[in-house]
Short mmCIF file of C-alpha atoms in Angstrom, two decimals:
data_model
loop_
_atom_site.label_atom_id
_atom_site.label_comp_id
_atom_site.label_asym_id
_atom_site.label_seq_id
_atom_site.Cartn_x
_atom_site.Cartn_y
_atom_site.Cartn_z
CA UNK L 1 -19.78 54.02 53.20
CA UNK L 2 -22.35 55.45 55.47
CA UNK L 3 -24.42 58.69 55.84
CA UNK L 4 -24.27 57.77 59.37
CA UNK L 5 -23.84 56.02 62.13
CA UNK L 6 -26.90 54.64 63.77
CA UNK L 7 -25.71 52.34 66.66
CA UNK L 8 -29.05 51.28 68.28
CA UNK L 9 -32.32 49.68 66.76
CA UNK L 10 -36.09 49.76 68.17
CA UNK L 11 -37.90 46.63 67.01
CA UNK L 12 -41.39 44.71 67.82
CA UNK L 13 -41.04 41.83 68.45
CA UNK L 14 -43.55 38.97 68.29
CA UNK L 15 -43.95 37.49 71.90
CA UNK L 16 -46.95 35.32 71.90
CA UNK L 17 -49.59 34.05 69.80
CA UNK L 18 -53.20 35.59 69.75
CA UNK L 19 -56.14 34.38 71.02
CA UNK L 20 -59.42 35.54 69.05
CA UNK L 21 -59.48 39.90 69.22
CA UNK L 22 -56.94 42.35 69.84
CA UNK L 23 -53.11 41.56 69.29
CA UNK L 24 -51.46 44.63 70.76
CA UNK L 25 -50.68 42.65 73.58
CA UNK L 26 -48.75 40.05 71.56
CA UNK L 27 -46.04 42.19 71.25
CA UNK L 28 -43.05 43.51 72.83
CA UNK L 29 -41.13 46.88 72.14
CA UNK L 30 -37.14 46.03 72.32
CA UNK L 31 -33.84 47.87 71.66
CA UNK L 32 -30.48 46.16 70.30
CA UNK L 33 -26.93 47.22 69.67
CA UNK L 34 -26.99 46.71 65.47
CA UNK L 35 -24.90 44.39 63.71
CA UNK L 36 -21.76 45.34 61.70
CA UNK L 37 -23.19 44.83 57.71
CA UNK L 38 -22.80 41.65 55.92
CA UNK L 39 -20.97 41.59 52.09
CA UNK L 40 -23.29 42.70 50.18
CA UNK L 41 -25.89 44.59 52.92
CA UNK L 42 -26.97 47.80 53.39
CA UNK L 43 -28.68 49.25 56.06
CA UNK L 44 -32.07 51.04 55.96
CA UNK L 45 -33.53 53.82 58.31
CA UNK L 46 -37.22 52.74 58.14
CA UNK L 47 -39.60 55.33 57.62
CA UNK L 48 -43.23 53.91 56.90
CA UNK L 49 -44.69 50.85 57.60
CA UNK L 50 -47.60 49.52 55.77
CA UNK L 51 -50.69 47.73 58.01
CA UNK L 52 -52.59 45.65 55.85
CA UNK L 53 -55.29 42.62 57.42
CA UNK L 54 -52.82 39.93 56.00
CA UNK L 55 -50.49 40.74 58.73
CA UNK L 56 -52.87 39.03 61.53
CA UNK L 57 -52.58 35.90 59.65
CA UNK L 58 -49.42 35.63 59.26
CA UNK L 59 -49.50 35.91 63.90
CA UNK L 60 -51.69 32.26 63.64
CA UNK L 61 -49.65 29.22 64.10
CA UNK L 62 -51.29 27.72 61.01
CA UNK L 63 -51.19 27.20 57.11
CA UNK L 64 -50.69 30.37 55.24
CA UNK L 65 -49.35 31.71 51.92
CA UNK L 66 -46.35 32.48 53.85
CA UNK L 67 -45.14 31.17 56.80
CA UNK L 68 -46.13 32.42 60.12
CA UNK L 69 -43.67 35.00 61.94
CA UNK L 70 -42.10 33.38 64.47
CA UNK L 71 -42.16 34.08 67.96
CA UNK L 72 -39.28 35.97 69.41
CA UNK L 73 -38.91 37.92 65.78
CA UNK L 74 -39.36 40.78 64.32
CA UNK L 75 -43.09 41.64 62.83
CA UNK L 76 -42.99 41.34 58.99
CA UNK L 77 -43.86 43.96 57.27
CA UNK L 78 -43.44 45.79 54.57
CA UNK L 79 -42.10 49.73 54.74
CA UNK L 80 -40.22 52.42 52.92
CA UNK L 81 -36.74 54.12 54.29
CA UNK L 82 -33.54 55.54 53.31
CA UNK L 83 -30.23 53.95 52.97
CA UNK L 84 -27.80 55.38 55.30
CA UNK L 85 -25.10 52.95 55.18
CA UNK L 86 -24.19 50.60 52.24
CA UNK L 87 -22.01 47.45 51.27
CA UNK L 88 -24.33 47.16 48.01
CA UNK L 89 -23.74 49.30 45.14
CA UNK L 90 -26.77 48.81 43.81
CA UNK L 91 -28.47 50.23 46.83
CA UNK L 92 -26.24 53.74 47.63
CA UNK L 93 -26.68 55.52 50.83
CA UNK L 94 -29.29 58.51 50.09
CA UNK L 95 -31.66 56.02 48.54
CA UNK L 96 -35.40 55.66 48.82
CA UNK L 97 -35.82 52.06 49.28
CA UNK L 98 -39.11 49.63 49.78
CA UNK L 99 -39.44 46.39 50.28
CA UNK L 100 -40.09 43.67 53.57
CA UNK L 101 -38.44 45.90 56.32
CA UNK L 102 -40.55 45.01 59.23
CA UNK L 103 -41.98 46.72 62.26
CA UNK L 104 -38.20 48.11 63.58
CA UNK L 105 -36.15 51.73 63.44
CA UNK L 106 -33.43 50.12 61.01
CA UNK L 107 -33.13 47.35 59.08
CA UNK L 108 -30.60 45.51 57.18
CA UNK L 109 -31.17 44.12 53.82
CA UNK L 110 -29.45 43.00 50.39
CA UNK L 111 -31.62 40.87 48.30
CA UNK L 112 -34.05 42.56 45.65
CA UNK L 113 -37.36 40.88 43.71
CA UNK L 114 -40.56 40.64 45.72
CA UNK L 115 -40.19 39.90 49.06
CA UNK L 116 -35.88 42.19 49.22
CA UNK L 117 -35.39 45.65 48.87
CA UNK L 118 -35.69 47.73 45.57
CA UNK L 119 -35.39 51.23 44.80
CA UNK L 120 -38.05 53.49 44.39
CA UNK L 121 -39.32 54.24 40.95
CA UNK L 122 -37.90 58.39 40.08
CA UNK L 123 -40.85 60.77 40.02
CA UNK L 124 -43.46 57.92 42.62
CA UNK L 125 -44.01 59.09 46.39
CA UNK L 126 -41.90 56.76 48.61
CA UNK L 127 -44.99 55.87 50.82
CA UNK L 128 -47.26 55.36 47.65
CA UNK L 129 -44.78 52.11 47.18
CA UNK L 130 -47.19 50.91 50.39
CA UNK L 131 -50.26 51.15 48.67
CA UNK L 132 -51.42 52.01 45.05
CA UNK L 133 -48.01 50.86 43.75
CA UNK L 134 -47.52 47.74 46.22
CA UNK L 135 -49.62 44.92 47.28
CA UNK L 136 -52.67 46.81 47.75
CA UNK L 137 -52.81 48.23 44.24
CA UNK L 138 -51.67 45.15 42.55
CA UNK L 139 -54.40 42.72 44.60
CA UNK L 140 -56.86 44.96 43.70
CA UNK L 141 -56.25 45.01 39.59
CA UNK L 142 -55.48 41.53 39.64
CA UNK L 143 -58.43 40.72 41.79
CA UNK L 144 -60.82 42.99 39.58
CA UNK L 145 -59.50 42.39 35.92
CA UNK L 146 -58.47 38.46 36.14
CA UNK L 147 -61.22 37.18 39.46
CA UNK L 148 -64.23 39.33 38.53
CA UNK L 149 -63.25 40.14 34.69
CA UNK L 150 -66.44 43.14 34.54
CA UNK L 151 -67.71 44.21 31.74
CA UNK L 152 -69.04 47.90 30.80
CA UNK L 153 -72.52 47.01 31.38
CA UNK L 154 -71.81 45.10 34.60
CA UNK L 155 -73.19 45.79 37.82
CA UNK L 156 -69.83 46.01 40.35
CA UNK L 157 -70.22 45.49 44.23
CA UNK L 158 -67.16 46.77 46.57
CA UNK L 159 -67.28 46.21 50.43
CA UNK L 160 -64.63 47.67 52.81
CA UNK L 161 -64.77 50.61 49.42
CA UNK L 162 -62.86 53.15 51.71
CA UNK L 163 -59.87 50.29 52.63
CA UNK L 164 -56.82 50.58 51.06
CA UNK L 165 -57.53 47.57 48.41
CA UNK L 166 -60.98 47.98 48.24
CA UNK L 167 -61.14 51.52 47.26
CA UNK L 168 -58.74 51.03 44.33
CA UNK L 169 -60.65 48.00 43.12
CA UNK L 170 -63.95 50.05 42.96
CA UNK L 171 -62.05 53.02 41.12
CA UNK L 172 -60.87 50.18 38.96
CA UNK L 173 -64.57 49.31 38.24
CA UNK L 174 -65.77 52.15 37.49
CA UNK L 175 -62.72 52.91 35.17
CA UNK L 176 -63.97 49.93 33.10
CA UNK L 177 -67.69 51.92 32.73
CA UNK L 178 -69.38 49.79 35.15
CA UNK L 179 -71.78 51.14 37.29
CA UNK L 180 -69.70 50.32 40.66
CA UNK L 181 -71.64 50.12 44.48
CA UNK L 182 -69.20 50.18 47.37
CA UNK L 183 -69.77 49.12 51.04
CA UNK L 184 -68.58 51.21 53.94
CA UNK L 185 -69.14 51.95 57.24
CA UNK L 186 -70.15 55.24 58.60
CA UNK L 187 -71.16 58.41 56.95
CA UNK L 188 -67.54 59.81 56.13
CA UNK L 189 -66.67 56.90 54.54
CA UNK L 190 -69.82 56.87 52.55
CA UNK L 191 -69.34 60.13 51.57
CA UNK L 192 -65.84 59.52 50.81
CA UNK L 193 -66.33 56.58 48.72
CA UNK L 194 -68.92 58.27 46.81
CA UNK L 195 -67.41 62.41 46.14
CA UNK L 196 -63.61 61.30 46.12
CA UNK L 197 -63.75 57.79 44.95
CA UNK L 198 -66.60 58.76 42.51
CA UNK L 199 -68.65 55.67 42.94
CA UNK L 200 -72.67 55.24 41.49
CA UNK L 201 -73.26 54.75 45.68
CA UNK L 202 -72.42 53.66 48.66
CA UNK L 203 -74.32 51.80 51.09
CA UNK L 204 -73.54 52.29 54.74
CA UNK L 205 -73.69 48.62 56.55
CA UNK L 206 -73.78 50.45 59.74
CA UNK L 207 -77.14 51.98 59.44
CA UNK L 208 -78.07 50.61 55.86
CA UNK L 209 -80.30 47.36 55.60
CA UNK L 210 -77.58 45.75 52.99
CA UNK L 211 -80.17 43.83 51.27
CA UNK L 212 -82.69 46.27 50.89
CA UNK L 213 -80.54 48.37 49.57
CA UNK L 214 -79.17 46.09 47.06
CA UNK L 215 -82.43 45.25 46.10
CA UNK L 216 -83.05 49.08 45.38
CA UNK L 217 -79.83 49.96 43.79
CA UNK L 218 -78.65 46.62 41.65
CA UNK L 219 -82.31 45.19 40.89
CA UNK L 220 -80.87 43.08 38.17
CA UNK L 221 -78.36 41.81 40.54
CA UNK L 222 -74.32 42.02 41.11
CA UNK L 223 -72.21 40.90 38.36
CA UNK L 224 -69.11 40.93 40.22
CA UNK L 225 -68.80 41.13 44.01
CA UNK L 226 -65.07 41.87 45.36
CA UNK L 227 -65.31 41.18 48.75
CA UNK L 228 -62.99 42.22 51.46
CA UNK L 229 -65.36 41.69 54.40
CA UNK L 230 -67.19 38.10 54.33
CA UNK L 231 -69.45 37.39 56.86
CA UNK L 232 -73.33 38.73 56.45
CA UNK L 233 -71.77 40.94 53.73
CA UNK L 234 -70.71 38.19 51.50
CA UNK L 235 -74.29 36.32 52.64
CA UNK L 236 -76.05 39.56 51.63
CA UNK L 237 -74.20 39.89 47.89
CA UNK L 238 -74.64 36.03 47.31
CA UNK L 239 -78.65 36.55 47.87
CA UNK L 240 -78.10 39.28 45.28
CA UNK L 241 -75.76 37.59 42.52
CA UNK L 242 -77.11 38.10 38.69
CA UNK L 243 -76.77 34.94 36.67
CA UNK L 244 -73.30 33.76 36.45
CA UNK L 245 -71.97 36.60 38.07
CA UNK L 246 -68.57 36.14 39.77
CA UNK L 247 -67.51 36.51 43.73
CA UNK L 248 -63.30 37.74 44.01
CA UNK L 249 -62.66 36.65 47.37
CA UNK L 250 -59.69 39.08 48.30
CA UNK L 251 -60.35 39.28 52.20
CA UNK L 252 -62.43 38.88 55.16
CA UNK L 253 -61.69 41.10 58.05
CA UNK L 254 -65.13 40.02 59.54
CA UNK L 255 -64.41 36.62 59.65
CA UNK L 256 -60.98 35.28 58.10
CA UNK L 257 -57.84 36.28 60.40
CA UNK L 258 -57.40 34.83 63.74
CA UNK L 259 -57.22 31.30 62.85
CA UNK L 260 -60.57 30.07 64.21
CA UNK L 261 -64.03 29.37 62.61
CA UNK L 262 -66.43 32.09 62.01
CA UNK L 263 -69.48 31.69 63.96
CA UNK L 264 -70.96 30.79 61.26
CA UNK L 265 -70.33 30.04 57.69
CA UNK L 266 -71.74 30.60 54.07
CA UNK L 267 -75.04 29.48 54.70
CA UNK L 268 -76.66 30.21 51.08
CA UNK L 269 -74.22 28.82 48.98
CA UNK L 270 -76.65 27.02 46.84
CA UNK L 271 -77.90 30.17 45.71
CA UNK L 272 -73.86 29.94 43.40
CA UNK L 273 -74.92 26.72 42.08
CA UNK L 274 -78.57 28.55 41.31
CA UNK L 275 -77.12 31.28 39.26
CA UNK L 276 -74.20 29.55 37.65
CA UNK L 277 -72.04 31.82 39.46
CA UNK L 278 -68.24 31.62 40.43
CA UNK L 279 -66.39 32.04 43.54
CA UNK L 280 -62.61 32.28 43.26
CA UNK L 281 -60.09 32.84 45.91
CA UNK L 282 -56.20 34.62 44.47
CA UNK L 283 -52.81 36.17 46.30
CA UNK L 284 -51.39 38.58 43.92
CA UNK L 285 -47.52 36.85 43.58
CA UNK L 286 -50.07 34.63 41.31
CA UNK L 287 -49.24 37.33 38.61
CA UNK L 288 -46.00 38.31 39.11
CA UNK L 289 -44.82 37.86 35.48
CA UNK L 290 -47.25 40.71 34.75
CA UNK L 291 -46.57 43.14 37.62
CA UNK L 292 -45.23 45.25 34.99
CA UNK L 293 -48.72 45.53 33.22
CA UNK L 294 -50.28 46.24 36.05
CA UNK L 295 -48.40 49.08 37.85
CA UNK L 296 -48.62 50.61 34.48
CA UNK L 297 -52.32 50.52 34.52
CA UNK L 298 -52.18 51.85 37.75
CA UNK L 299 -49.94 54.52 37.12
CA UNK L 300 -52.27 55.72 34.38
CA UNK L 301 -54.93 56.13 36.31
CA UNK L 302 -52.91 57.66 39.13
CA UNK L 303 -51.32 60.50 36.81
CA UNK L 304 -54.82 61.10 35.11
CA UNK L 305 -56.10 61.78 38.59
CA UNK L 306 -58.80 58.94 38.31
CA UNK L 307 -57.39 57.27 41.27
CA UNK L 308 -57.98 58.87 44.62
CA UNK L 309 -56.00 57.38 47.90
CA UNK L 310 -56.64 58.07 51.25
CA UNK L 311 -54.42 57.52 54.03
CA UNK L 312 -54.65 57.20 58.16
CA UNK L 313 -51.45 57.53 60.07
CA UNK L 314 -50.21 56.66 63.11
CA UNK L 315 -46.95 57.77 64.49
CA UNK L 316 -44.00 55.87 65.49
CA UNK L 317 -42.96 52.01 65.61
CA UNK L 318 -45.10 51.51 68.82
CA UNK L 319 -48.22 52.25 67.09
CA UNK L 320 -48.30 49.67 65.15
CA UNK L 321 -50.00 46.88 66.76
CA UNK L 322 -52.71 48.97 67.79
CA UNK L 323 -52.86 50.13 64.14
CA UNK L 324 -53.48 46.32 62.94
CA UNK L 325 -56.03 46.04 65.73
CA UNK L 326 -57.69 48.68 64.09
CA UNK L 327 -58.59 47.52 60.81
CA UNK L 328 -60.50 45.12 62.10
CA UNK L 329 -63.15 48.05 63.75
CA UNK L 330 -62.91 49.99 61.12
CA UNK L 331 -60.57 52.38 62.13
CA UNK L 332 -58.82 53.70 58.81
CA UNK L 333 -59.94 55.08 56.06
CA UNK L 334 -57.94 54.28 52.97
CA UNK L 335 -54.13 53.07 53.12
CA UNK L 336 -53.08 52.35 57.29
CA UNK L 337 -49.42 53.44 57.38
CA UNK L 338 -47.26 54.46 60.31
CA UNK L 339 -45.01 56.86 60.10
CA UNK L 340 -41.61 55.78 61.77
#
């Protein structure tokens, strides 16, 4: 049955692979007749998309966790929509959905787990699926409580603090009672990170001199780094570790995405043999057997209002390569949706 009777799809389309900066150009707006459903389908008005850094990786002809998307298909993605039309009963038209839609008007899906198409939880914002209840939520507990295990008396360090992971690891920290720095860039960030996201400080690497700062504000040194950012940052946190403090290395939007060498690479990594400290890279499917725990946690926090998002939207399907462009200059603040 359907709650109508959509006839025509807008998708982007992957036409070419990057070279180095900007991807916008990569790919191509395109409009289809749709597809009768398959047994067992139902069909999905996409509503939000979620941008997240991972997303230029996966444009790179090379080794991933996943495979690359493939040129002449749709952009993966995940997003949040309605079901308007239905050969599934366990998805009825009139239902929130999320799940791997990708960067198109409609889309047609049946299977469920973690990369189909589940129902939204009763009582959870649809879009919220995108960020502190989807990957970015569940990277950033796994990534703080497994990776960089703090303590209460700990010493926390957060770059990219106002992203959309980065932000909820850091309200993660300081959850646990550490005293939690983040790393942002520009003053509304800053002040964002540190009167919404509650954070000890914020150091701004625009204008800041990172080290000096560190020096000033951890002067027993960083117990856990979760770094989003590499590059100088990570450089900068290394030259600061405490003894046998731990690096989670959940990103690197400075260095890490377009399938090249940075410029240059770790150049102090003696100093982790120095301080007995750890380095440890993750994806968070590692811990899918305790999602459950996890979005609990989260949820927790969320109702108790200790968990502040913040969100940046652009509008409609064509935004969204420019939107990926711009997490790599810093555009967003918080979770970098587009609204469909």
């Amino acid at each position: 049955m359907a709650a109508d009777s959509p006839t025509r799809n807008r998708r982007c389309v992957l036409t070419k692979r990057p070279q180095g900066g900007s991807v916008a150009s990569c790919f191509e707006m395109q409009e289809e007749q749709l597809s009768p459903l398959g047994r067992g389908e139902a069909r999905v008005r996409v509503e939000w998309l979620s941008i997240d850094p991972t997303q230029r990786g996966w444009l790179n002809p090379g080794p991933n966790y996943r495979a690359p998307v493939g040129l002449g298909e749709v952009m993966r993605g995940a997003g949040v929509g309605t079901v308007v039309e239905t050969d599934n009963e366990t998805l009825p038209v009139g239902a929130k959905v999320y799940g791997e839609l990708g960067w198109q008007t409609f889309a047609a899906a049946s299977a469920s787990g973690l990369f189909g198409v589940n129902i939204v939880p009763e009582g959870i914002e649809p879009r919220h699926m995108l960020s502190v209840f989807g990957t970015n939520g569940l990277t950033a507990y796994f990534g703080m409580t497994e990776i960089g295990r703090p303590s209460s008396a700990d010493t926390v360090l957060v770059s990219a603090a106002a992203g959309a992971t980065g932000s909820i690891a850091a309200q993660i920290s300081s959850s646990l009672g550490c005293r939690t720095i983040g790393i942002a860039g520009g003053q509304e960030k800053c002040e964002w990170v540190r009167e919404s996201a509650g954070l000890d400080a914020c150091i701004d690497y625009k204008s800041d001199n990172v080290a000096q700062a560190l020096n000033s504000l951890a002067p027993g040194g960083i117990d856990v780094y979760f770094d989003n950012v590499g590059g100088e940052l990570l450089e900068a946190a290394v030259d600061n570790l405490a003894d046998h403090g731990r690096i989670v290395l959940c990103g690197a939007v400075a260095t890490g995405y377009d399938g090249g060498l940075p410029a240059t690479g770790l150049r102090n990594y003696m100093q982790l043999g120095l301080r007995r400290a750890r380095m440890e890279g993750f994806v968070f499917f590692d811990y899918i057997e305790r999602f459950p725990d996890a979005l609990a946690h989260l949820s927790g926090m969320f109702g108790r209002g200790e968990l502040k998002v913040a969100e940046t939207i652009a509008e409609g399907v064509d935004a969204a390569p420019g939107a990926l462009d711009g997490l790599f200059t810093g555009a967003n603040l918080g979770k970098q949706l587009v609204r469909v």
